Coordinates of C-alpha atoms and ligand atoms in Angstrom, one line a residue:
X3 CA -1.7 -75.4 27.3
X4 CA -1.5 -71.8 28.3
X5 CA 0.8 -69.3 27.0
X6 CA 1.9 -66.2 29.3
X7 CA 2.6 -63.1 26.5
X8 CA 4.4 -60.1 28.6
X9 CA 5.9 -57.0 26.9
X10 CA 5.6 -58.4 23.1
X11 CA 7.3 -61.8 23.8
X12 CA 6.4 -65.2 25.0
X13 CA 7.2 -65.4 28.3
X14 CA 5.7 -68.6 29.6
X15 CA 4.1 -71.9 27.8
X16 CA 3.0 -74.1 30.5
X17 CA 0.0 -76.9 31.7
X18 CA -0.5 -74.8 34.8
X19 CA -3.1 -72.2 35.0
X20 CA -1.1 -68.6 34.6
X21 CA -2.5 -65.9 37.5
X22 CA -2.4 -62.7 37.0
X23 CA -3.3 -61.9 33.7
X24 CA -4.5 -58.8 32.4
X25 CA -6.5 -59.9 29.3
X26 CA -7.1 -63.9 28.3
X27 CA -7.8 -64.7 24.9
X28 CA -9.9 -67.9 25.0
X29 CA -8.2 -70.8 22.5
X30 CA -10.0 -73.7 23.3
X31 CA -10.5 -75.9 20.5
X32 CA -8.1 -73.4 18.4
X33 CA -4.7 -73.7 16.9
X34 CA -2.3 -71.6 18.0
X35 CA 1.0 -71.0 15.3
X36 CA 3.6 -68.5 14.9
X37 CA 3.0 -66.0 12.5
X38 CA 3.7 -66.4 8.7
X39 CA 7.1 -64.7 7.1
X40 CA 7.0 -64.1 3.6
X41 CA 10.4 -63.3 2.5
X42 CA 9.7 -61.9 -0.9
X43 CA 7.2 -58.8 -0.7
X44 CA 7.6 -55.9 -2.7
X45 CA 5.1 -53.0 -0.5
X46 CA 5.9 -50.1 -2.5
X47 CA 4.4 -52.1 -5.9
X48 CA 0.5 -51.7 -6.7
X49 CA -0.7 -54.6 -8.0
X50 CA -1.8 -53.6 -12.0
X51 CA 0.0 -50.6 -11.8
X52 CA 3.7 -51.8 -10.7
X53 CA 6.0 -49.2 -8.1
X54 CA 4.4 -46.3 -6.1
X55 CA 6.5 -44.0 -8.1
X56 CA 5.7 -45.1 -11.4
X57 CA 3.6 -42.9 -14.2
X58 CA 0.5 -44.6 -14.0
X59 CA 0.4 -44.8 -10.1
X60 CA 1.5 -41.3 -10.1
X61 CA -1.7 -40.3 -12.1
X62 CA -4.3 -42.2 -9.6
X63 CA -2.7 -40.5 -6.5
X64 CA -6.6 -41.5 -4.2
X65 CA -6.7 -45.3 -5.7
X66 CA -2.6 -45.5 -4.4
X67 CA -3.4 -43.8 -1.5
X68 CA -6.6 -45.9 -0.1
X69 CA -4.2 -48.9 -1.5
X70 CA -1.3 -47.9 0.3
X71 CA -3.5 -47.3 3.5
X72 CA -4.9 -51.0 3.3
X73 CA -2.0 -52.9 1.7
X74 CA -0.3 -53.6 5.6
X75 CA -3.9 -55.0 7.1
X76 CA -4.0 -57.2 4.2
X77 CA -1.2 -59.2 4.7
X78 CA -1.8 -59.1 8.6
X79 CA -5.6 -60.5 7.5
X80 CA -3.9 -64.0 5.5
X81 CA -1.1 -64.2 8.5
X82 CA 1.7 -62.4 7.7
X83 CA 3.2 -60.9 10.6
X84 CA 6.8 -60.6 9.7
X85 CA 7.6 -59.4 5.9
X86 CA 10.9 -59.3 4.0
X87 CA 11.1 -56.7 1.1
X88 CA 13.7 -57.1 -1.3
X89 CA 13.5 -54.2 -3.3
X90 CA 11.8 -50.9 -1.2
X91 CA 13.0 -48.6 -3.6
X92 CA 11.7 -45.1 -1.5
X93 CA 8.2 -45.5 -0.8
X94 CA 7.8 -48.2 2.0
X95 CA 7.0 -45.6 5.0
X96 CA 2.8 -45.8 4.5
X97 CA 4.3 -49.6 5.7
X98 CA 6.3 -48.8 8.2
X99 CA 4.2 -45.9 10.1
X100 CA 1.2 -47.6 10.0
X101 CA -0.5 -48.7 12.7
X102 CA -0.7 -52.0 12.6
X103 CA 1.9 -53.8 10.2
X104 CA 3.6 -56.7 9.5
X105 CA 7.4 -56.5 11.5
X106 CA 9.2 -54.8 8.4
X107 CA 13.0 -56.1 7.0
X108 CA 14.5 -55.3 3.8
X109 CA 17.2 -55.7 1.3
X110 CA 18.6 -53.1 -0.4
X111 CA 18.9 -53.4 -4.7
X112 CA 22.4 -53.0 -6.3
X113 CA 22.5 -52.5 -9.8
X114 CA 24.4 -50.1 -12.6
X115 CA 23.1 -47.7 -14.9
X116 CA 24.1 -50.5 -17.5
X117 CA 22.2 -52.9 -15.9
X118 CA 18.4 -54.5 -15.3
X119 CA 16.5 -53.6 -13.5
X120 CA 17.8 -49.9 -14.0
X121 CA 18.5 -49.9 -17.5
X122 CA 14.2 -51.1 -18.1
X123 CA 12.9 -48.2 -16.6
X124 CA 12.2 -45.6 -18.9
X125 CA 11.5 -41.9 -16.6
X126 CA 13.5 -40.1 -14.2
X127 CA 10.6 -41.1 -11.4
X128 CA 10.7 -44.9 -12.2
X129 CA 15.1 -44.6 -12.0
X130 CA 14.8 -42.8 -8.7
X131 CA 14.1 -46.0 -6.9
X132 CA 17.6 -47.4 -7.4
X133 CA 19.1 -45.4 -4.4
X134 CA 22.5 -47.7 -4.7
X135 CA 23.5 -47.5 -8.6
X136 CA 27.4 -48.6 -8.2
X137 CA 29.8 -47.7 -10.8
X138 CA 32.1 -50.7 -11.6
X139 CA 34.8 -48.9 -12.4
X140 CA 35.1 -47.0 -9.4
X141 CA 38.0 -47.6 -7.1
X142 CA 37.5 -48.7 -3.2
X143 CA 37.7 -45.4 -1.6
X144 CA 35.2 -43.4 -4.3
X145 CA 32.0 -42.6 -3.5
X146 CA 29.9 -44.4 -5.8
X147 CA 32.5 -47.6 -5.7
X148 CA 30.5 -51.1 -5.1
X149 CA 32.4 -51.1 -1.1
X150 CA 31.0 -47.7 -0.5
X151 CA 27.6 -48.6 -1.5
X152 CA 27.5 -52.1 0.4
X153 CA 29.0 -49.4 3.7
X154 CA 25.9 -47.2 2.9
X155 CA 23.5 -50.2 2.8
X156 CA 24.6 -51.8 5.9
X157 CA 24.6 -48.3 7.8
X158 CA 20.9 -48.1 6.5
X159 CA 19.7 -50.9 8.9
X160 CA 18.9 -53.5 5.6
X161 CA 19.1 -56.5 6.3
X162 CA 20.4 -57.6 2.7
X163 CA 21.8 -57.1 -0.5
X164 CA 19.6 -58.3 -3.5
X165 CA 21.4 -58.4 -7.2
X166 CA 20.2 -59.0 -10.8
X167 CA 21.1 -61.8 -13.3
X168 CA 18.5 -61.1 -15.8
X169 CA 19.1 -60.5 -19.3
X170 CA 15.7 -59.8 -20.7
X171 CA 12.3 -60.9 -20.1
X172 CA 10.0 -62.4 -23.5
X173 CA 11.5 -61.4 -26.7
X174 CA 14.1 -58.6 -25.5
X175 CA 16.9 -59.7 -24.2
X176 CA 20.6 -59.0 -23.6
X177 CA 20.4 -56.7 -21.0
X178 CA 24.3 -56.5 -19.5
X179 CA 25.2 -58.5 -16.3
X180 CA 27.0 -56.8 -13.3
X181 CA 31.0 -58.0 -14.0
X182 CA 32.2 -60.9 -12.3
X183 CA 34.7 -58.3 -10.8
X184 CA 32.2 -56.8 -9.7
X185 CA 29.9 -59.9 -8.2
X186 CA 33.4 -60.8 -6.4
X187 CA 33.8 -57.0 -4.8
X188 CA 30.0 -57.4 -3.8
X189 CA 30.6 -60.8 -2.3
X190 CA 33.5 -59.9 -0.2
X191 CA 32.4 -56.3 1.1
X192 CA 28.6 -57.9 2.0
X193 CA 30.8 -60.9 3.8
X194 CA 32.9 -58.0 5.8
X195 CA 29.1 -56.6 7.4
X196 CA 27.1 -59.7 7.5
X197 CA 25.0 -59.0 5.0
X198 CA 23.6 -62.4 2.8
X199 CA 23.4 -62.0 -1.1
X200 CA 19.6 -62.4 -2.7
X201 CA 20.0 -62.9 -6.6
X202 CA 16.6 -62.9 -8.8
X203 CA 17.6 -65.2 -11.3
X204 CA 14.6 -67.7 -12.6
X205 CA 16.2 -69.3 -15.9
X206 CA 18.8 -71.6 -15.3
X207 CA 21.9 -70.0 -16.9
X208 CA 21.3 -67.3 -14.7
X209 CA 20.9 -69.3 -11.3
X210 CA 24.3 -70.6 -12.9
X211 CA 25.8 -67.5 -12.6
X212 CA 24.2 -66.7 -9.5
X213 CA 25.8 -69.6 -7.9
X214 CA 28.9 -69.2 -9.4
X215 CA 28.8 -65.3 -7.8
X216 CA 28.6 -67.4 -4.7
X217 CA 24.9 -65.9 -3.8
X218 CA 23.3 -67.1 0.0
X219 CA 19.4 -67.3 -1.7
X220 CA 17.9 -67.6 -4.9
X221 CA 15.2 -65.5 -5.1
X222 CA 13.4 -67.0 -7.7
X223 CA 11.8 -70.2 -9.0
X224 CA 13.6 -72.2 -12.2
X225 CA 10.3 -71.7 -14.9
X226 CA 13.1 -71.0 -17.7
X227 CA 14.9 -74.4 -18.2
X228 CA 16.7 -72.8 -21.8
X229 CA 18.0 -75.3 -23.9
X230 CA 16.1 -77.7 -22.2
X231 CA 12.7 -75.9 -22.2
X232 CA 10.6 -78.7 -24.3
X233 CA 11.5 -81.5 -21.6
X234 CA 9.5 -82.8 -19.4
X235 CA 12.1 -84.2 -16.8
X236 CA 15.2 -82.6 -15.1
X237 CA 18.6 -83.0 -17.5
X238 CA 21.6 -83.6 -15.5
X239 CA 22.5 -79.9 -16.2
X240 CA 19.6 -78.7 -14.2
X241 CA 20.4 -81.5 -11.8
X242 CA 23.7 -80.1 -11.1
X243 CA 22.6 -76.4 -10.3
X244 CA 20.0 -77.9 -7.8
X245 CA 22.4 -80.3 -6.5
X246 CA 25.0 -77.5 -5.8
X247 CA 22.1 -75.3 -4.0
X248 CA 21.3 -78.6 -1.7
X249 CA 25.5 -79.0 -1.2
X250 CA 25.9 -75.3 -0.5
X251 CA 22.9 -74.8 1.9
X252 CA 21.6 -71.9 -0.8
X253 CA 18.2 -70.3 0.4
X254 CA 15.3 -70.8 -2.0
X255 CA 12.6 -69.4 -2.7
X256 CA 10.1 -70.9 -5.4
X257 CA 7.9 -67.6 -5.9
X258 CA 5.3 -70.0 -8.4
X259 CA 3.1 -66.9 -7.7
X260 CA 4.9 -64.7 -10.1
X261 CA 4.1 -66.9 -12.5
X262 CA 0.0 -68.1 -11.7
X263 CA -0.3 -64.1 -11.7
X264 CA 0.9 -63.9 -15.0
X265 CA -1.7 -66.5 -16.2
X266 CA -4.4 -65.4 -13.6
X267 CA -4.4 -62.0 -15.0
X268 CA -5.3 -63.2 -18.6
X269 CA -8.7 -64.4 -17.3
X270 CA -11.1 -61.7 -17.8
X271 CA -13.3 -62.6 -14.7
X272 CA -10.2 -62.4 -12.2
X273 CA -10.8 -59.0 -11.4
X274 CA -13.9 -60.5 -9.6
X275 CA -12.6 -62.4 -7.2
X276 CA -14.9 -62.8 -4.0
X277 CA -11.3 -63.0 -2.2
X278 CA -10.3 -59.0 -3.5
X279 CA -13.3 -57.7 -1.4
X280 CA -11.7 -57.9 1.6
X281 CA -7.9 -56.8 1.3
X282 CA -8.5 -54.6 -2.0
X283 CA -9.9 -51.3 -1.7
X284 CA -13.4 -50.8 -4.1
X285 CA -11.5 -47.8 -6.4
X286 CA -9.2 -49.9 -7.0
X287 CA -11.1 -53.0 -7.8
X288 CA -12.9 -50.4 -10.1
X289 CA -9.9 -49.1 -11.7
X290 CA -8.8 -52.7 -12.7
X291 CA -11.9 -52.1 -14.9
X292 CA -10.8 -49.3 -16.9
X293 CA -9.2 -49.6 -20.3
X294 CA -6.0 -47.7 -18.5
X295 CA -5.7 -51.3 -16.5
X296 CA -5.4 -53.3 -19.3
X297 CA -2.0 -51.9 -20.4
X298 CA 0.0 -54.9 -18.9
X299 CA -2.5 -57.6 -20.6
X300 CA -1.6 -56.3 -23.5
X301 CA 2.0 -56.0 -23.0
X302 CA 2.1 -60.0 -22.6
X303 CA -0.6 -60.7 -25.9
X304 CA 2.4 -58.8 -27.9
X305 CA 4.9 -61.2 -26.2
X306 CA 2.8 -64.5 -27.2
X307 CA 2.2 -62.8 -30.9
X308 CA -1.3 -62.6 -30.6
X309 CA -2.3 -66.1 -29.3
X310 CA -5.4 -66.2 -27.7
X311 CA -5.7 -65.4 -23.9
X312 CA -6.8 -68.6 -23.1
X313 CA -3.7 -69.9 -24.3
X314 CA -1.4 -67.7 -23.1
X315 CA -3.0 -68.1 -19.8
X316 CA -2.6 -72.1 -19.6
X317 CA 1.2 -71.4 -21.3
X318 CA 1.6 -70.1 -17.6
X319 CA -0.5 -72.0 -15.6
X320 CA 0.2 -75.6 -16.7
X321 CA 3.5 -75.2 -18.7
X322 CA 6.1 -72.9 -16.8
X323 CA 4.2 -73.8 -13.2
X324 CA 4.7 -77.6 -14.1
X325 CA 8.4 -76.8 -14.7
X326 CA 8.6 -75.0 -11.2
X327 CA 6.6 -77.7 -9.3
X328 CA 9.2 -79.9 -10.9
X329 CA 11.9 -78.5 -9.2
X330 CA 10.7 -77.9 -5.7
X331 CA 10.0 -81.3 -6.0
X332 CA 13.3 -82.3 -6.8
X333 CA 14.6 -79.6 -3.7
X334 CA 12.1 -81.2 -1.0
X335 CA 13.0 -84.6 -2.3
X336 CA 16.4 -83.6 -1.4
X337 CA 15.2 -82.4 2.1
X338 CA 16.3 -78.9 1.8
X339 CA 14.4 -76.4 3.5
X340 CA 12.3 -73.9 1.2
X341 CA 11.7 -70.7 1.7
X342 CA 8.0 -69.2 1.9
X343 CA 8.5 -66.1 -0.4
X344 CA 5.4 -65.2 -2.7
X345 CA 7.1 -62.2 -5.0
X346 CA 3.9 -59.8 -4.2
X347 CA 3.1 -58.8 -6.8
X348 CA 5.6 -60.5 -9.0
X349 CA 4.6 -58.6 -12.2
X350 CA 2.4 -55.6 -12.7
X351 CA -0.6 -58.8 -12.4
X352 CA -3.3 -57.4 -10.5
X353 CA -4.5 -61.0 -9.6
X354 CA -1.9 -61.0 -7.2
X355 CA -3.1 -59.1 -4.6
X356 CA -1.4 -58.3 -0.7
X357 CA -1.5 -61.3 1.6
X358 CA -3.8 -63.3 -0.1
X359 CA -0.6 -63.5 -2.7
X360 CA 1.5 -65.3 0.3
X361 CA -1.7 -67.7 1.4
X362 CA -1.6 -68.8 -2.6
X363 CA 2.0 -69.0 -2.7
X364 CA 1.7 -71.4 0.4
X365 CA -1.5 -73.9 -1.4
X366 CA 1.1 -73.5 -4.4
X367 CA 4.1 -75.4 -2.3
X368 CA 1.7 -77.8 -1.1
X369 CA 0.0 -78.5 -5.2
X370 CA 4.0 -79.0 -6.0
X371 CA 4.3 -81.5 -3.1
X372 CA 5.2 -80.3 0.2
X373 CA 3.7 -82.1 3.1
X374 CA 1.8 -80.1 5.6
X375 CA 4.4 -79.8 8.1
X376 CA 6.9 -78.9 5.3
X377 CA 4.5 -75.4 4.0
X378 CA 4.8 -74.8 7.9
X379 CA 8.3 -74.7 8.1
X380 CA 8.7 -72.5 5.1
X381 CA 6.9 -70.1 6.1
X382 CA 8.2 -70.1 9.5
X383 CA 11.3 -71.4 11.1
X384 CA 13.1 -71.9 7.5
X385 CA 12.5 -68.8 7.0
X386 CA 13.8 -66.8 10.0
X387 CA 16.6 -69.2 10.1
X388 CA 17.5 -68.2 6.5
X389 CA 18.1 -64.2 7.5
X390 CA 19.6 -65.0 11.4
X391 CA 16.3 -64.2 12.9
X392 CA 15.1 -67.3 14.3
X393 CA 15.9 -66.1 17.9
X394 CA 13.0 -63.8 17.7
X395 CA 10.7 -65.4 14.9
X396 CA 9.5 -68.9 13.4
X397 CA 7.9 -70.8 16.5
X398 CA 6.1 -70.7 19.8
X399 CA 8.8 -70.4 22.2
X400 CA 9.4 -68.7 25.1
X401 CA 11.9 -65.5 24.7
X402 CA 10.5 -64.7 20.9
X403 CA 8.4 -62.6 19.6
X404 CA 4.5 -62.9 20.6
X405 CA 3.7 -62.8 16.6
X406 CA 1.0 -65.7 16.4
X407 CA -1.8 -67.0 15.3
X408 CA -4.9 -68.3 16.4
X409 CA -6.3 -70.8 13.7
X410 CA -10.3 -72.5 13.5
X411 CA -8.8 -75.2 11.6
X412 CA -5.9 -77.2 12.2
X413 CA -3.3 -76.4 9.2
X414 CA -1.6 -79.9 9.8
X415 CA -5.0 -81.4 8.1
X416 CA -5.9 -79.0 5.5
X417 CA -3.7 -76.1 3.6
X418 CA -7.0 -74.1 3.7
X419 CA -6.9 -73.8 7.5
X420 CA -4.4 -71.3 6.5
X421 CA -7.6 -69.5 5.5
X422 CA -9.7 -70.1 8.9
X423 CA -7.5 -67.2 11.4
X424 CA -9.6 -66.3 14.2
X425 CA -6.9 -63.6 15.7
X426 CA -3.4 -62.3 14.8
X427 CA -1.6 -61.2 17.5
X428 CA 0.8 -58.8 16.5
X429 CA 4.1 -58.3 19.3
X430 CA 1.3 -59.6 21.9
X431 CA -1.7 -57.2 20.9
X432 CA -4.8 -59.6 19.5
X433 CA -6.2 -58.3 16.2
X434 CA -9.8 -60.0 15.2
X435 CA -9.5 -60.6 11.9
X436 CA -12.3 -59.0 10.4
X437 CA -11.3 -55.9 11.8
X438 CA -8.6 -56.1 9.4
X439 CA -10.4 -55.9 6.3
X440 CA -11.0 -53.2 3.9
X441 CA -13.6 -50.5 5.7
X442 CA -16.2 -49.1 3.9
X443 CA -15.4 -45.3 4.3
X444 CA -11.8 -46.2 2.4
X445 CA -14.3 -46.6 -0.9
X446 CA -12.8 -42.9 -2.5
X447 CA -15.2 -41.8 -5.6
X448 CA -12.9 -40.1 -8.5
Ligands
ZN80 ZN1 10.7 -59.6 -6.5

């Protein structure tokens, strides 16, 4: 089969030799796929030292900068050639200008001063991210009303809205919701521009809410079953909230990675990783060293009262993950289409690191049961049918977009095949892949 690429898009898939042609990429005994969409990417985070414009990023401007400059090779490198961000905050241009880079689309955050995730950050530099704070008592026509800021977001080219139900992470906890008010006002002024709802919400009372705010995706896995958290099987209540996201055709995305990275990064010999080497830039990999690095690690021994890391680690890895794989079981059983969305980085984990993040998210789908062909779809056609962009994006067809790649292996036999691209071609330019890894002269001495 040969494939005709003119001007960025397909423009011919046919038995028949194609002449002219001004450059022929040779795929003979290769498997050609589109390009991976991970719908859940947060660029302006560094992995161990959480948002670009955070304190302790702010003090290692080099180590974010020779981050920053690799972070959009990596997730071209593992495949990922289309990116959806749900929370940019102001620091996603080092994305955006670089040269080569994953097609960017983003949602823009909603939230009160009353609310997560504004009300957590602590400095004036960590609260400048939230660009749209609404006020919920403002009326239509004010500036700072929840219909203005939906009118600002849509005139700022996002692609969608993303709100929190979250009231409290570990021991703290009840952190004010936005008002049901105010979740209808969002609703129905997103509904007047097209734009679809994203909720993070990963406990179940708060997917309830989330679905009862009438959200399009669920933007997080279900690791927090509540009342229910020392069962082992799904209770009809849990039933009922994945029931009513199969009924209502509700986007979801499992994000398990937020989760191994939390009991990844309690592993002292992470930080080793043969995999960093070639998406992680050296000063950082260095810095993850430093006793500075350790602050989040010892954020989550607090949370666990001093049980051992080993322990805490497996509390993640085998408890929460096993409640997660339970439920994107339970979805796929029910043949509704999931979503590949990895949460990069999830946490301030640095075992989640850019691309390889998505790659683990996929061989996470496929360890909670997802046939071969089912990790393709998610993180291809479901997804860019999920955000109305499957006329450009999510197979190889002529008229879309000539993101694709060229595989050794075929990734219908073995989730590591994933692992085995030969070229990404980006809007019809062929990238080797090794040229995409981290160069030697980005190694920055402090
Ligand atoms: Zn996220």
């Amino acid at each position: 089969m040969n494939v005709l690429v003119e001007d960025g898009r397909i423009a011919k898939i046919t038995q028949d030799k194609i002449i002219p042609f001004d450059f022929k990429i040779n795929g003979s005994g290769k498997f050609l796929t589109p390009g991976l969409m991970d719908s859940h990417a947060h660029v302006s985070s560094i992995p161990g030292m959480g948002f670009g414009v955070e304190p302790i990023s702010v003090k290692n401007p080099k180590i974010a900068a020779a981050y920053f400059a690799q972070q959009p090779r990596s997730f071209l490198y593992y495949g990922v050639t289309q990116l959806l961000d749900p929370n940019p905050g102001l620091n996603f241009k080092h994305f955006t200008s670089a040269v080569d880079h994953p097609d960017y689309f983003r949602c823009e955050v909603i939230t009160s001063k009353e609310t997560f995730p504004y009300v957590e950050k602590k400095d004036d530099q960590s609260k400048s991210m939230f660009t749209y704070l609404v006020d919920e008592h403002a009326l239509e026509h004010e500036a700072n009303s929840v219909e203005s800021v939906v009118q600002k977001i849509y005139k700022s080219g996002a692609s969608c809205i993303k709100i929190y139900f979250e009231n409290g992470y570990g021991n703290a906890s009840q952190w004010p919701i936005l008002s049901p008010k105010t979740l209808q006002r969002i609703k129905v002024s997103a509904g007047k521009v097209n734009l679809p709802i994203l909720a993070h919400a990963n406990a179940l009372d708060m997917q309830q809410l989330a679905l009862a705010a009438d959200v399009d995706v669920i933007a997080h896995g279900m690791w927090n079953w509540g009342e229910y958290a020392r069962e082992r099987v799904i209770s009809k209540e849990i039933s009922q909230v994945l029931d009513h996201i199969v009924d209502e055709k509700v986007g979801y995305m499992p994000t398990q990675r937020v989760i191994a990275g939390l009991g990844e990064v309690m592993l002292a010999d992470i930080v080793d990783s043969t995999e960093f080497l070639s998406i992680t830039p050296q000063s950082l990999l260095d810095w993850y060293k430093t006793p500075q690095a350790q602050w989040f690690i010892d954020e989550l021994r607090i949370g666990f009262d001093g049980m051992p890391d080993k322990a805490i680690s497996d509390a993640f890895l085998y408890g929460r993950i096993g409640k997660g794989n339970i439920v994107i079981n339970y979805l796929n059983k029910s043949k509704h289409p999931l979503l590949l969305a990895s949460d990069f980085p999830g946490s301030p984990s640095f075992a989640n690191q850019p691309g390889l993040t998505t790659f683990q998210e996929m061989k996470a789908m496929a360890d909670a049961g997802l046939s071969l062909e089912e990790v393709l779809a998610a993180a291809t056609i479901n997804n860019a049918k999920q955000f109305k962009i499957d006329n450009d994006y999510g197979t190889v067809e002529v008229g879309k977009m000539a993101n694709l790649l060229l595989l050794k292996k075929n990734p219908l036999i073995s989730i590591e095949s994933w692992n085995s691209i030969d070229t990404i071609i980006l809007r019809g330019r062929p990238i080797k892949r090794d040229t995409l890894a981290v160069k030697k002269e980005q190694v920055i001495v402090e």
